[in-house]
C-alpha positions as CSV (number, residue, x, y, z in Angstrom):
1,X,0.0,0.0,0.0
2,X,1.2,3.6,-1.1
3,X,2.3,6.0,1.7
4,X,0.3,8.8,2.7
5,X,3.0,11.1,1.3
6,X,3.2,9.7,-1.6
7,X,-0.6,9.7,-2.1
8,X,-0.4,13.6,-1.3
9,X,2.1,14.2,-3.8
10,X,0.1,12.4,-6.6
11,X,-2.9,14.6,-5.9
12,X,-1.0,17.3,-5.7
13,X,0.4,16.8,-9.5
14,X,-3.0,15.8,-10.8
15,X,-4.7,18.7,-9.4
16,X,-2.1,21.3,-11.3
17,X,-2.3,19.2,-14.2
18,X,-3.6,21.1,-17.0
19,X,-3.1,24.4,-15.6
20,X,-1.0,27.4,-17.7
21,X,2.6,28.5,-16.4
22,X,2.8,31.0,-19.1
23,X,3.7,34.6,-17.1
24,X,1.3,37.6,-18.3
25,X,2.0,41.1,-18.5
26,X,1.5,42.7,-15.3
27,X,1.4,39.3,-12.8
28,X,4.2,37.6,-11.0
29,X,5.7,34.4,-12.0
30,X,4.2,31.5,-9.7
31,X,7.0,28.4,-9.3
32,X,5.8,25.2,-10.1
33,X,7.9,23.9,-6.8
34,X,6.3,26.4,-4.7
35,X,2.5,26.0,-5.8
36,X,3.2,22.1,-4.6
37,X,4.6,22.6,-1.7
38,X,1.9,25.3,-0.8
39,X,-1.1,22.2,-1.9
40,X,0.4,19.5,0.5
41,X,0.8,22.4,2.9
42,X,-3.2,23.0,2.7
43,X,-3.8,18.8,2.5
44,X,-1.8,18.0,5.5
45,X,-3.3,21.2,7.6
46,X,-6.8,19.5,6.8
47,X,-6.1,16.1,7.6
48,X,-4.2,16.8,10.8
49,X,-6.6,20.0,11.9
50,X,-8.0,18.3,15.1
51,X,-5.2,16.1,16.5
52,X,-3.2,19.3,18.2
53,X,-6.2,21.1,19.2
54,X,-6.6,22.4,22.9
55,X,-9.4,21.0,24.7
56,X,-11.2,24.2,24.8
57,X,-11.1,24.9,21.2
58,X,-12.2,21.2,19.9
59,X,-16.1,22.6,20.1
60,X,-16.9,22.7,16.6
61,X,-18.8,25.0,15.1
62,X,-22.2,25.3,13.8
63,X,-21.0,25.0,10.3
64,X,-18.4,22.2,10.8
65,X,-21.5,20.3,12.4
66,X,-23.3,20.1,9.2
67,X,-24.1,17.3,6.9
68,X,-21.6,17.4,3.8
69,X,-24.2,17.3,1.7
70,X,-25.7,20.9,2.9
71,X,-21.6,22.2,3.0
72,X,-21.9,21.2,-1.0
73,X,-25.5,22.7,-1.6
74,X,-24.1,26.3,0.1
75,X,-20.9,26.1,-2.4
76,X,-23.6,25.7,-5.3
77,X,-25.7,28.6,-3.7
78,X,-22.1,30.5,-3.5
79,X,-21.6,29.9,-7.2
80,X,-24.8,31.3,-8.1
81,X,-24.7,33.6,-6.6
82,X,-21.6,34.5,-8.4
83,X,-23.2,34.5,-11.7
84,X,-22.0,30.8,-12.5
85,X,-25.3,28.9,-12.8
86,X,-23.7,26.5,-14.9
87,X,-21.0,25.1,-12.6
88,X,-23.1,24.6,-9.5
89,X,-26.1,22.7,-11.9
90,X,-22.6,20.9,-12.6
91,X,-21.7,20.4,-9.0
92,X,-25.0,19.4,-7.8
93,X,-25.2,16.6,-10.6
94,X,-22.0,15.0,-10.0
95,X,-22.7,14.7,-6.2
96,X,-25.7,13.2,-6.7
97,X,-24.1,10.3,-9.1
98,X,-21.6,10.4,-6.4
99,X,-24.0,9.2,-4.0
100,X,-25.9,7.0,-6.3
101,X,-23.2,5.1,-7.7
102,X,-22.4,1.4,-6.4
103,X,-19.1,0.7,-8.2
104,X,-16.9,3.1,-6.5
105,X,-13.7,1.5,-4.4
106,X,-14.2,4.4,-1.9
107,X,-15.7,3.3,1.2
108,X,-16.0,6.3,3.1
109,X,-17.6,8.8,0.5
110,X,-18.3,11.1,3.3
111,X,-15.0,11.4,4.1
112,X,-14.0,12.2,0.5
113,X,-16.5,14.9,0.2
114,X,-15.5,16.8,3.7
115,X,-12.0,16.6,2.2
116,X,-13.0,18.2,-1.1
117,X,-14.9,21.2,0.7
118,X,-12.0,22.2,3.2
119,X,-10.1,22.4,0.0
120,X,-12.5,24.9,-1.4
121,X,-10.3,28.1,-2.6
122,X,-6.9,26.6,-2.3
123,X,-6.2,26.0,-5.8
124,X,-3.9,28.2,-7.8
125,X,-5.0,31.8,-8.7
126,X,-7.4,31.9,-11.8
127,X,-7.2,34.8,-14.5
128,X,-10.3,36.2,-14.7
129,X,-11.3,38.0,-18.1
130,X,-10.2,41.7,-18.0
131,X,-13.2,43.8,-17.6
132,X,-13.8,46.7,-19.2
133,X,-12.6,50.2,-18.5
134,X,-15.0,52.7,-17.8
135,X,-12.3,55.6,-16.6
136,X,-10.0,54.7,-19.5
137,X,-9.2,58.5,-21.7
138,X,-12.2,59.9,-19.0
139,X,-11.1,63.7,-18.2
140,X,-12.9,63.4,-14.8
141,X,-10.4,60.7,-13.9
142,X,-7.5,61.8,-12.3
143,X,-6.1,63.8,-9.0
144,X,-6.0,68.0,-8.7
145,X,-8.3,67.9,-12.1
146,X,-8.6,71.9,-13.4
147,X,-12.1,72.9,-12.7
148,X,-13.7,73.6,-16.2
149,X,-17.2,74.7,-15.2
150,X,-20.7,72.9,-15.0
151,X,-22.4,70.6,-17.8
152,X,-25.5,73.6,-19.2
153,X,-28.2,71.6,-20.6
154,X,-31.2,74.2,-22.6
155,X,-34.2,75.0,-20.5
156,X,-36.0,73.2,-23.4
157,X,-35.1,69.8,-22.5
158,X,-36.6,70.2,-18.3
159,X,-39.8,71.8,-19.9
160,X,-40.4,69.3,-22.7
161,X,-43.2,67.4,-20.6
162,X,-44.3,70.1,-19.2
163,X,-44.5,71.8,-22.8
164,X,-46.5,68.4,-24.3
165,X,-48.7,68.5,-21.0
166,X,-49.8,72.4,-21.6
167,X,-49.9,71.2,-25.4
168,X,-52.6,68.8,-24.9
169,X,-54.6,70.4,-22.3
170,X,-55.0,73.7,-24.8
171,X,-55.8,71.0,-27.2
172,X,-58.9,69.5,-25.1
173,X,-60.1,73.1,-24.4
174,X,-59.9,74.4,-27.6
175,X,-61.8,70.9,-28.9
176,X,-64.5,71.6,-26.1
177,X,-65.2,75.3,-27.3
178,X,-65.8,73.9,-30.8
179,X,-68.4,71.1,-30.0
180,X,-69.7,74.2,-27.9
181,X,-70.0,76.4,-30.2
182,X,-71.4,73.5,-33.1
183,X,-74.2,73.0,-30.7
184,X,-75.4,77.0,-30.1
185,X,-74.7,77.8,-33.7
186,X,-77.0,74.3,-34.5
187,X,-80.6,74.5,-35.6
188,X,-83.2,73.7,-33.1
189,X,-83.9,69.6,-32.8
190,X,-80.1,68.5,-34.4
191,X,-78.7,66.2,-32.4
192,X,-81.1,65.1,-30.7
193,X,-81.7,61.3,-29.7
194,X,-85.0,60.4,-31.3
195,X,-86.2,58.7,-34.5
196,X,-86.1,61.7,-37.0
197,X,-89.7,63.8,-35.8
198,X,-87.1,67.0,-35.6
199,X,-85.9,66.3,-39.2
200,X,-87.0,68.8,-41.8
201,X,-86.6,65.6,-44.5
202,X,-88.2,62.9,-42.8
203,X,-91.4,61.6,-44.3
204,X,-94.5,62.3,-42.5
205,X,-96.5,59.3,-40.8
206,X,-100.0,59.1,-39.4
207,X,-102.4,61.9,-39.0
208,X,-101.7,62.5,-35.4
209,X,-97.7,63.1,-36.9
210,X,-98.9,65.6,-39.7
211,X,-101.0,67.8,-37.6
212,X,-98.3,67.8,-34.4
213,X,-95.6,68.3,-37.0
214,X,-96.9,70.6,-39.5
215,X,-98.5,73.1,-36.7
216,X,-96.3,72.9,-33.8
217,X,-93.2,71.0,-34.4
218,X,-92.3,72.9,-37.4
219,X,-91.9,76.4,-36.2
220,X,-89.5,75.1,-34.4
221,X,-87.3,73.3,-37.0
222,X,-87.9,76.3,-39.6
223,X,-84.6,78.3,-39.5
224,X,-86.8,81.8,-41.8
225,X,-89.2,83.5,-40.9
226,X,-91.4,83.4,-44.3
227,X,-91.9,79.9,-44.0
228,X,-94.0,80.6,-41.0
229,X,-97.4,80.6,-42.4
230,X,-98.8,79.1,-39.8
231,X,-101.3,80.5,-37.3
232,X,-101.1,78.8,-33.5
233,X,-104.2,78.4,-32.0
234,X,-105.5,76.5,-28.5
235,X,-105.6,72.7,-28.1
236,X,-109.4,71.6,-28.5
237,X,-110.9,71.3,-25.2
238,X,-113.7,68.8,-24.1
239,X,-117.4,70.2,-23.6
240,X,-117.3,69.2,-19.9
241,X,-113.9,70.4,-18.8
242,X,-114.1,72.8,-16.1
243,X,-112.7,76.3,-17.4
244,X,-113.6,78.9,-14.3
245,X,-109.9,78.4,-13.1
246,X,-108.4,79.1,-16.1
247,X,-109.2,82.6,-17.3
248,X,-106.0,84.5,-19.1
249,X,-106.6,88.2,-19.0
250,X,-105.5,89.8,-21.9
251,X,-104.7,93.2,-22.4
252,X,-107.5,95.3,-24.3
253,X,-104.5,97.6,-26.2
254,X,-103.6,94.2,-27.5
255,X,-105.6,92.8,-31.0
256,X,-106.5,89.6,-30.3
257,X,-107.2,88.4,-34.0
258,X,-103.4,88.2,-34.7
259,X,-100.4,86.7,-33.2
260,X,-98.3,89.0,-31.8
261,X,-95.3,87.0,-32.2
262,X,-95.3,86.7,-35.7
263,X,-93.5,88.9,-38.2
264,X,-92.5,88.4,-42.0
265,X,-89.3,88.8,-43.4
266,X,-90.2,91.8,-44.9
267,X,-91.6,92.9,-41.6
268,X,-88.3,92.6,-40.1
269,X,-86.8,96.4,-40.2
270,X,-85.2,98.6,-37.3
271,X,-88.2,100.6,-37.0
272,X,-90.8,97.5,-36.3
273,X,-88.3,95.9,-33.9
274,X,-87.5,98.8,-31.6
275,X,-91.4,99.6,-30.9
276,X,-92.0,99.8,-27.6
277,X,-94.5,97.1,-26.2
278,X,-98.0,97.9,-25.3
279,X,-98.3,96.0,-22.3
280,X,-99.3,98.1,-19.1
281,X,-96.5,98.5,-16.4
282,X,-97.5,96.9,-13.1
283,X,-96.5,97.9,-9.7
284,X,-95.2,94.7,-8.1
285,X,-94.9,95.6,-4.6
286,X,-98.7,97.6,-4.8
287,X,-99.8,94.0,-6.3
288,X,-98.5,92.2,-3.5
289,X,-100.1,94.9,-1.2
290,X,-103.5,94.7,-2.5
291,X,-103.4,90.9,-3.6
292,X,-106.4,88.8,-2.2
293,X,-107.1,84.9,-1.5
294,X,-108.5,83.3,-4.6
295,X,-111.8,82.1,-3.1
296,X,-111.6,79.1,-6.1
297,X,-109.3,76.0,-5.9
298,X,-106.0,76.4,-7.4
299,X,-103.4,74.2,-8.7
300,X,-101.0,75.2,-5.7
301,X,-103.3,74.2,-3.6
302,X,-104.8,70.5,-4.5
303,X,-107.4,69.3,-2.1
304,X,-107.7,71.9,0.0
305,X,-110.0,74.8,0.2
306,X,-109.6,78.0,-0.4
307,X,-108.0,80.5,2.0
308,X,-105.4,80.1,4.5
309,X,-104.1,76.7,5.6
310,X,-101.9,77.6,8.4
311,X,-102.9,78.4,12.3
312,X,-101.6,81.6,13.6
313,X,-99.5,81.3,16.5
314,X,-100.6,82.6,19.8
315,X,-98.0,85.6,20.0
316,X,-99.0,86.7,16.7
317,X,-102.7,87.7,17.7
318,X,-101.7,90.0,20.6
319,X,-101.3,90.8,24.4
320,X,-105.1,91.0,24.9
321,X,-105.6,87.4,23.1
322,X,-102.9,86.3,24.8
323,X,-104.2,87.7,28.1
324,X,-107.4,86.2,27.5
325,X,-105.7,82.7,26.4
326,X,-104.0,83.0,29.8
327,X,-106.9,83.2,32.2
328,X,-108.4,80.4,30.0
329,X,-106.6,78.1,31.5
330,X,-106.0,80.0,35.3
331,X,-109.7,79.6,35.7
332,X,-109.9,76.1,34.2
333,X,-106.9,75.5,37.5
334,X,-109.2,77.4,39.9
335,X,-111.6,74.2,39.6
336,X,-108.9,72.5,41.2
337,X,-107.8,75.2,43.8
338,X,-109.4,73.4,46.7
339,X,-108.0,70.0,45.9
340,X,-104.6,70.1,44.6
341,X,-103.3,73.0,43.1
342,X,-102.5,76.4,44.6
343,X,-102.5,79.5,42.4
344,X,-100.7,82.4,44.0
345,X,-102.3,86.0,43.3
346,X,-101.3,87.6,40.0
347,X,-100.5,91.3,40.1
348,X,-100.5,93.3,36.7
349,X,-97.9,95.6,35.9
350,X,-97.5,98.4,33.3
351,X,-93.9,97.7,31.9
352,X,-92.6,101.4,32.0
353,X,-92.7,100.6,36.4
354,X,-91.7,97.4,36.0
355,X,-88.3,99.1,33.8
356,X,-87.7,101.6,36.7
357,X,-87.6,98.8,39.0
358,X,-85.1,97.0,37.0
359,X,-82.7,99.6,36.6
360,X,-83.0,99.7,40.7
361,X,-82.2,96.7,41.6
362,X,-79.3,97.0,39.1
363,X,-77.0,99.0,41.2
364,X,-79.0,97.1,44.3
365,X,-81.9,99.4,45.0
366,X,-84.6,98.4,47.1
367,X,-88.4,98.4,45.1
368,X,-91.8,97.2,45.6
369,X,-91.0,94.5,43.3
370,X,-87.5,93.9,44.3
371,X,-87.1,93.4,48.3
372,X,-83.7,92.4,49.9
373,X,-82.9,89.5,52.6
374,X,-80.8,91.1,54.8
375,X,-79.8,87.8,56.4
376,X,-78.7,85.8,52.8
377,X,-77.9,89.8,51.2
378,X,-80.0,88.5,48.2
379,X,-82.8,90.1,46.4
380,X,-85.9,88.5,46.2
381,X,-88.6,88.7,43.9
382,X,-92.6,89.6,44.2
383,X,-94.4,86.4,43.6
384,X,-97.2,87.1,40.9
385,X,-95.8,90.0,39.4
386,X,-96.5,90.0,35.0
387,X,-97.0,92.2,32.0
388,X,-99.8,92.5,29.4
389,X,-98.9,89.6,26.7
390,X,-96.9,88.0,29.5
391,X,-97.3,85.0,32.2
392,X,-96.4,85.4,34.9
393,X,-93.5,82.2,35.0
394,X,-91.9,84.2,31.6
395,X,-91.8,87.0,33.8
396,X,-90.1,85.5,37.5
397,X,-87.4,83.8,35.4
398,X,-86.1,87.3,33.2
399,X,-86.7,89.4,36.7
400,X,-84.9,86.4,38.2
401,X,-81.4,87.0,36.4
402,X,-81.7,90.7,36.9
403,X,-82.5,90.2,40.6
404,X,-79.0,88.1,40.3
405,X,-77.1,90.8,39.5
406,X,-78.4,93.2,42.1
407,X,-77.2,90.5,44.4
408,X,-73.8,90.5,43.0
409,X,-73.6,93.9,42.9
410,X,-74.7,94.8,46.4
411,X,-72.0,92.2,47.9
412,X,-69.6,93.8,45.9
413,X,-70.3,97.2,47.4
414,X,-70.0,95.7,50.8
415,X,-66.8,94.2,50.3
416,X,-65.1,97.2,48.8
417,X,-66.3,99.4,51.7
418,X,-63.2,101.7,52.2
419,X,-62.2,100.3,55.7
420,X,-61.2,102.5,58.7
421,X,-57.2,102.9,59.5
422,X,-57.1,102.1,62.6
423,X,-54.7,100.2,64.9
424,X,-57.0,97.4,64.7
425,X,-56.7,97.0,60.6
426,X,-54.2,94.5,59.4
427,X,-55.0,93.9,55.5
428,X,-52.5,95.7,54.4
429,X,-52.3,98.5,51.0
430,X,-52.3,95.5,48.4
431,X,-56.0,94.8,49.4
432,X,-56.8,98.5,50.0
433,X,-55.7,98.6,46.8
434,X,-57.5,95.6,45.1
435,X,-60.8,97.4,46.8
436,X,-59.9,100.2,45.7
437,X,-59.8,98.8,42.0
438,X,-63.2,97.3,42.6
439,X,-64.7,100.5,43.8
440,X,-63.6,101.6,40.3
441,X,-65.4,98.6,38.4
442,X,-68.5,99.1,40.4
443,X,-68.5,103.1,39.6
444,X,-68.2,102.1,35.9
445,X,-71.5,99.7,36.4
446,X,-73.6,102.1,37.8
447,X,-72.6,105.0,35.2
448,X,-73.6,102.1,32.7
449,X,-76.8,101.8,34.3
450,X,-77.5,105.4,35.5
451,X,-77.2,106.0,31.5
452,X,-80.0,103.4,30.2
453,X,-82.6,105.1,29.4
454,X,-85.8,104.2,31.0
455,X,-87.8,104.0,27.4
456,X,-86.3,100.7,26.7
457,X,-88.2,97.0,27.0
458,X,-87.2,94.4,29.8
459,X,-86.0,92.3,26.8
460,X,-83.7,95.0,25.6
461,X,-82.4,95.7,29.0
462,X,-81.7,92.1,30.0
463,X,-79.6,91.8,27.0
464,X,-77.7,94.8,27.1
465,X,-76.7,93.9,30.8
466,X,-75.8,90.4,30.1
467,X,-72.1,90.2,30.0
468,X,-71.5,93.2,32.7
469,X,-73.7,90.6,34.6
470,X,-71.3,87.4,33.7
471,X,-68.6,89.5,34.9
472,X,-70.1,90.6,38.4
473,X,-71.1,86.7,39.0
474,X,-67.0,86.0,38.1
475,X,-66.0,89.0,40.4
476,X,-68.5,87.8,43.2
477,X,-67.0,84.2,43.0
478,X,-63.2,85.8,43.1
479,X,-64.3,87.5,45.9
480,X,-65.4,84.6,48.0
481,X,-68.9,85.9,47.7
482,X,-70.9,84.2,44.9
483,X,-71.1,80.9,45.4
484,X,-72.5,81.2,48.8
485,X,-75.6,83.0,50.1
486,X,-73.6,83.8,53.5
487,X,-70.5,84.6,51.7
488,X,-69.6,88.4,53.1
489,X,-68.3,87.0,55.9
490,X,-66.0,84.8,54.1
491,X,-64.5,87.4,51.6
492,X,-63.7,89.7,54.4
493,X,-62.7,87.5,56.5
494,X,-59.0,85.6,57.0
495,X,-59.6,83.2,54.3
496,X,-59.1,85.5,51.3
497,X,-55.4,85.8,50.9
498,X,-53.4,89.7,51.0
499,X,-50.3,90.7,50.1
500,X,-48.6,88.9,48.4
501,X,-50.5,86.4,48.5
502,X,-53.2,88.3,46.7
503,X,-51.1,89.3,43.7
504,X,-49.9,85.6,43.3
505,X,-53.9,84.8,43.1
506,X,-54.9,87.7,40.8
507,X,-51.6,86.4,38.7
508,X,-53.3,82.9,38.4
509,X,-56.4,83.7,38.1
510,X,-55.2,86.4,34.9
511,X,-53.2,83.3,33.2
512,X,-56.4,81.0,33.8
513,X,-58.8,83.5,31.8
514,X,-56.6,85.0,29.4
515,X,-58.9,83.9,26.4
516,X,-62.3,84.7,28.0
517,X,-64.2,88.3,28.2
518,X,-63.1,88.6,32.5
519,X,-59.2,88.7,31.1
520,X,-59.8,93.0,30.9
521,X,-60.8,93.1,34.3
522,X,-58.4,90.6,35.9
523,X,-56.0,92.6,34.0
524,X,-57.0,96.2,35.6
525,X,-57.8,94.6,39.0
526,X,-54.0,93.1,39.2
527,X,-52.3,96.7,38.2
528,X,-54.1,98.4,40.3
529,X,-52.8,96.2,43.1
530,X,-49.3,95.9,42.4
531,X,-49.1,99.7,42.6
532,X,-48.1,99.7,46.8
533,X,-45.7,96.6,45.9
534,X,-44.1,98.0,42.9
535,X,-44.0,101.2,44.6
536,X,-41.7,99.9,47.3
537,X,-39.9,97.5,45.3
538,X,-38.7,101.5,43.7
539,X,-38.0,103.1,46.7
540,X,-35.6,100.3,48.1
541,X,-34.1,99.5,45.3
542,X,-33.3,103.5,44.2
543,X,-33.6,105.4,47.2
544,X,-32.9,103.2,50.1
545,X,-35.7,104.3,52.1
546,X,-35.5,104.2,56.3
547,X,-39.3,103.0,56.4
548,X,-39.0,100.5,54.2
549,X,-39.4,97.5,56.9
550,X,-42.7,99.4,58.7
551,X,-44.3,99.4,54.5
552,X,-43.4,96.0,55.0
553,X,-45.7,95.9,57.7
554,X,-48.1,97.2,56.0
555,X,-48.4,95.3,52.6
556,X,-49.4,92.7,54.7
């Protein structure tokens, strides 16, 4: 038996068998000797790769742990990969007869295959074909190149689609103004989808065809006037149709033996056209004015009667029908006065007192109608209390906002009172000062009130006092005072910050409403109380005042 040397120097010479030695331009000579040496090199480092192995390094990997069969398939999907479809369809067929084959004196095939894949790439270098060169005789190849400007292409060839776009639109539009224009400059009837009754050539039918054709149809179709010959007249009518509906007045300037809408050719001059017409100008709005119900059934009106069809509303018939309507129904409720219901007493106003009252209790004072709970400080209102066209529930709920903002008002006033300086006084200037700015919203109101003049409805007034009236609920509830009937105590009182203290709440509460319609007066209310603050803050900082810890004292 052969030597294992010896066996390693035969494949050795059979695998460079066949191969060139001929030395190219520009590659090195490779030794015959060498390449050998280098091949049993490469066969003995495979066969001997795990006998001087450390123990920690014999873990194979996950790659050496594969079937040879799948090393094989991922040298054929290498190969493909590579753009040589050819060789791995090669590869994979001559494994496969490998496998298949019963006549081979190999034993361990497996073996034989592992051996060929670790020898995968260790062959001699192979001349690839020279590919082509792309920067040969380029002038952008090349170091420190001269800069000789920028490639200028015409405007022309960026617009060209934009020009065949425009191109094709005009195209469309000016196609759709012709077909346009083809169908207004057209007779009357062409083009239309029906079987030829427009057509001035198409052969006339039936009777029923002649007449409608010849009489009605043709005027139409008949581009002159000379052809028009014809004389239009009514539809017959049956004996038993009913006519009393549809009487057409007519003129008596106008003849009614000819139709005015026909002229001759000849007839056809500037003078004949530019004659005024004879019909008699009508007055629209003195039509409307003096038009009356047709007491005869109308086509507007199918099935129903003559006159009106809708109810008028209750509103719409007056304050005395309203009046009326109303004690209706409080004396059908007086049958039940004994049993379940009780009615309180209804007292009639005139509206001009009731409007005096209003503008009272607006700056908070005290009427007949308006009376105040000295206990709650909240207006209350006279049970009963209406106007002509009025009930007396409508009425409670508009007096009841207005009432509101008396309230508001009047708790206001008290908790602005200037105070008295005394030794016992311990607020502070910031909330003289925030009173002070109060006092100044509150003289505002009452101008604003003082100045309503006394001719105007309760509707009017309501709205015109509406948002001074959101804004006295929002001052009331800054104050402490509006959410709460006993709530003077509480403003006034220790709870409601100063100093400080104060301007850090008016700050908040400016931030909080800065999109709203109370921003304004948050705005005025919070300058006017930083004025003893800022006022120090000046004084220390410039003048270095010797009282400045006793006004300390006193911001509070």
């Amino acid at each position: 038996m052969e030597s294992i040397t010896q066996l390693f120097g035969d494949l050795c010479e059979a695998h460079m068998t066949g191969l060139s030695w001929k030395v190219h331009l520009g590659a090195q000579k490779i030794s015959k000797k060498r390449a050998k040496q280098n091949l049993k090199k490469i066969a003995y480092n495979a066969l001997f790769m795990n006998l001087f192995q450390d123990e920690t390094r014999k873990v194979q990997s996950n790659i050496s742990r594969l079937p040879v069969k799948n090393k094989i398939l991922m040298l054929s999907f290498n190969l493909r990969v590579g753009g040589m479809g050819a060789q791995a369809d090669r590869l994979e067929k001559l494994v496969e007869e490998l496998e298949t084959s019963n006549c081979l004196p190999f034993t361990e095939v497996n073996s034989v295959l592992d051996l060929l894949v670790q020898l995968v790439g260790t062959g001699p270098p192979q001349l690839l074909p020279q590919k082509k060169d792309y920067f040969l005789n380029n002038k952008y190849v090349g170091r420190n190149v001269k800069y000789q400007g920028y490639d200028y292409y015409d405007v022309s060839v960026f617009e060209a689609d934009i020009q065949s776009l425009i191109t094709n639109e005009e195209y469309q539009f000016n196609d759709t103004i012709q077909k346009t224009l083809q169908i207004m400059e057209a007779a009357p009837g062409t083009g239309l989808p029906a079987i030829g009754l427009f057509s001035q050539n198409y052969p006339v039918g039936d009777k029923f065809e002649k007449e409608t054709r010849v009489s009605l149809f043709g005027a139409l179709v008949h581009s002159r006037t000379y052809d028009m010959d014809i004389r239009l007249d009514l539809p017959p009518v049956p004996d038993n149709a009913d006519l009393s509906g549809l009487a057409i007045k007519v003129p008596q300037s106008i003849d009614q033996s000819e139709d005015e809408g026909f002229q001759s050719a000849s007839n056809l001059t500037p003078d004949s056209q530019s004659e005024p017409s004879m019909t008699p100008d009508i007055d629209l709005w003195d039509a409307v004015l003096t038009y009356g119900p047709s007491k005869r059934r109308c086509w507007e009106r199918i099935g129903c009667p003559p006159g009106r069809k809708e109810e008028p509303y209750l509103t719409e018939a007056g304050r005395e029908a309203f009046d009326k309507f109303y004690r209706l129904r409080e004396g059908e409720l007086q049958l039940f006065n004994n049993t379940i219901l009780q009615i309180p007493q209804i007292v009639l106003m005139k509206e001009s007192e009731l409007v005096k009252d209003v503008l009272n209790v607006l700056i908070g004072v005290v009427s007949a109608t308006f009376s105040l709970n000295q206990a709650a400080q909240t207006f209350v209102i006279k049970q009963g209390i209406y106007v002509s066209g009025t009930s007396p529930e409508s009425m409670n709920n508009l007096l009841s906002e207005v009432a509101e903002y008396g309230t508001y008002y009047t708790r206001l006033s008290r908790f602005s009172l200037q105070p008295v300086l005394d030794s016992s006084y311990n607020k502070g200037l910031v909330f003289q000062a925030f009173t002070s700015g109060l006092r100044k919203y509150l003289q505002y109101y009452r101008a604003c009130v003082l100045s309503t003049p006394p001719t105007l409805s309760l509707l009017t007034i309501s709205f015109l006092f509406r948002k001074l009236g959101r804004q006295l609920r929002y001052l009331a509830e800054l104050c402490g005072i509006g959410t709460t009937a006993l709530g003077i105590s509480r403003g006034a009182g220790a709870s409601f910050p100063t100093g400080v203290r104060l301007l850090s709440y008016l700050y908040k509460e400016a931030l909080n409403n800065c999109s709203n319609e109370h921003y304004p007066v948050l705005l005025s209310l919070l300058k006017t109380s930083c004025e003893p603050y800022t006022r120090w803050v000046a004084d220390y900082l410039l003048y270095n005042c010797a009282y400045n810890n006793l006004l300390v004292f006193h911001l509070g």
